[in-house]
Amino acid sequence: MELKRIVLGVTGGVAAYKAAELARLLVKDGIDVQVVMSAAARHFVGAATFQALTGHPVFSDLWDERVDNGMAHIDLTRGADAILVAPASADFLAKLVHGRADDLLSTLCLARDCPLLVAPAMNRQMWEAPANQRNVAQLTGDGVSVLGPDSGEQACGEVGFGRMLEPDDLLDALEARFQPKRFSGLKVVITAGPTFEAIDAVRGITNPSSGKMGYAVARAAIEAGAEVTLISGRTCLSPPREARFLPVVSAQDMLAAVESVVDGADIFISVAAVADYYVLNPSEQKIKKDAHILTLELAPNPDILAGISSREKPPFCVGFAAESENIEEYAELKRRRKHLPLIVANDVKEAVGSDEVRLILLDEAGRHVLEKADKQTQARLLVAHIAELYNTRYQ
Ligand code: C5P
């Protein structure tokens, strides 16, 4: 389901000022935002701010005469795809747990027929209090999505869990929740990160790959409903909780991991920066430094992607090509050589380690440019493109 219209509930807390930024980001993303504030929220931020940002009058009162039929509690969520309460105070969470409906926002939450998401924001001790933890567990059990909270510095000067997620992160969580389920029922295997080929006990040959693009593709595939196996070389990133995660070190390890899971896979996306060579006879001990020239014997690594795509019944294979010159030409040559229906070309100078990237998708039909954007956005667009090609081929 696509997210087109949202009710943004704002309750009383210092983080209410961040809800204004969230409203701005939602509107910028093309989402129609109706703000409903609790009475306490109005002590922290003015309704005029939200009205100006969203272009809609703000409601707070169950008895608001601006709604002709006296049915504000129903009318305001009619046609809404979701209610997001951000910030959600401890008091408001408690109210939700008990199904209380003593103001407009709590009544809307009770009378809704769309998903409810809450972004808690409160003092560390309030967050940790057993009563609050019970409430959060109950809400989760009731199907409410609890986004955050984050840990960090709080308005009260304390440090700990209870900070509301930043508006950017909330927008991302919301978008993730509402991604169309384009990969529903599909098994997807993804490789990511660098491989590391040992020279000795401490040294090795590797590529400067952060893994950010591969992990973003894994998240996008999960959001699209796929069952994901993420096979990754060493990175500093945490794998998505919902993925089956197989950590590897060398290209040989990566090949073994891919072969152990790829049989039942529908789609194989090879984002990893696999080292082209490995060291023959690496030393088990650390090689002592001396003044002599050290010669390493290198042997070519297996091409994992080419091996999978040349199987008799391969999964739908997608490659990545990081190039430093003649980007499209070289990528297209790789696509043909490795028999891939799709390859994603990018510029190494811009892509490696960065958060934003421009991608060129090359397939049988030609080229499609994804102008520079953050890697998660690009991963979602890539998933949409793969789903289109996959469906044309198999349905
Ligand atoms: O390294 P190269 O530019 O050929 O990488 C193109 C694609 O092939 C990438 O998707 C990469 O993950 C994959 N590859 C592989 N095994 C290798 C080299 C590359 O799977 N040994």
Tab-separated table of C-alpha atoms and ligand atoms in Angstrom, residues 191 251 254 268-276 301-307 318-323 334 337-338 340 343, ligand 1:
chain	number	residue	atom	x	y	z
A	191	THR	CA	26.079	-10.413	-1.236
A	251	ALA	CA	35.867	-14.728	-1.675
A	254	MET	CA	31.513	-16.034	0.083
A	268	PHE	CA	20.443	-13.179	-6.599
A	269	ILE	CA	21.784	-9.645	-6.179
A	270	SER	CA	25.556	-9.461	-6.082
A	271	VAL	CA	26.554	-6.141	-4.540
A	272	ALA	CA	29.780	-7.377	-2.927
A	273	ALA	CA	33.147	-5.979	-3.933
A	274	VAL	CA	34.878	-9.304	-4.380
A	275	ALA	CA	38.680	-9.185	-4.465
A	276	ASP	CA	39.914	-10.349	-7.843
A	301	ASN	CA	39.327	-15.716	-7.284
A	302	PRO	CA	36.279	-17.478	-8.681
A	303	ASP	CA	33.686	-15.139	-10.191
A	304	ILE	CA	30.752	-15.921	-7.903
A	305	LEU	CA	28.113	-14.090	-9.918
A	306	ALA	CA	29.234	-15.470	-13.296
A	307	GLY	CA	29.216	-18.978	-11.803
A	318	VAL	CA	21.642	-8.731	-10.781
A	319	GLY	CA	25.208	-7.435	-10.759
A	320	PHE	CA	26.862	-4.209	-9.660
A	321	ALA	CA	29.701	-2.614	-11.579
A	322	ALA	CA	31.789	0.065	-9.906
A	323	GLU	CA	33.874	1.735	-12.595
A	334	LYS	CA	30.179	-7.052	-17.890
A	337	ARG	CA	29.842	-11.337	-20.362
A	338	LYS	CA	28.188	-12.513	-17.135
A	340	LEU	CA	22.872	-10.815	-16.511
A	343	ILE	CA	23.568	-4.613	-13.998
B	1	C5P	O1	34.480	-7.182	-10.055
B	1	C5P	P1	33.497	-6.939	-11.161
B	1	C5P	O2	33.483	-5.537	-11.643
B	1	C5P	O3	33.563	-7.978	-12.249
B	1	C5P	O4	32.068	-7.115	-10.439
B	1	C5P	C1	30.876	-7.148	-11.179
B	1	C5P	C2	29.858	-7.982	-10.460
B	1	C5P	O5	30.336	-9.322	-10.295
B	1	C5P	C3	29.501	-7.522	-9.067
B	1	C5P	O6	28.116	-7.712	-8.923
B	1	C5P	C4	30.292	-8.432	-8.145
B	1	C5P	O7	29.629	-8.637	-6.925
B	1	C5P	C5	30.356	-9.716	-8.937
B	1	C5P	N1	31.615	-10.484	-8.711
B	1	C5P	C6	31.579	-11.751	-8.141
B	1	C5P	N2	32.727	-12.455	-7.953
B	1	C5P	C7	33.917	-11.935	-8.323
B	1	C5P	C8	33.991	-10.657	-8.900
B	1	C5P	C9	32.800	-9.953	-9.053
B	1	C5P	O8	30.503	-12.206	-7.795
B	1	C5P	N3	35.013	-12.653	-8.140
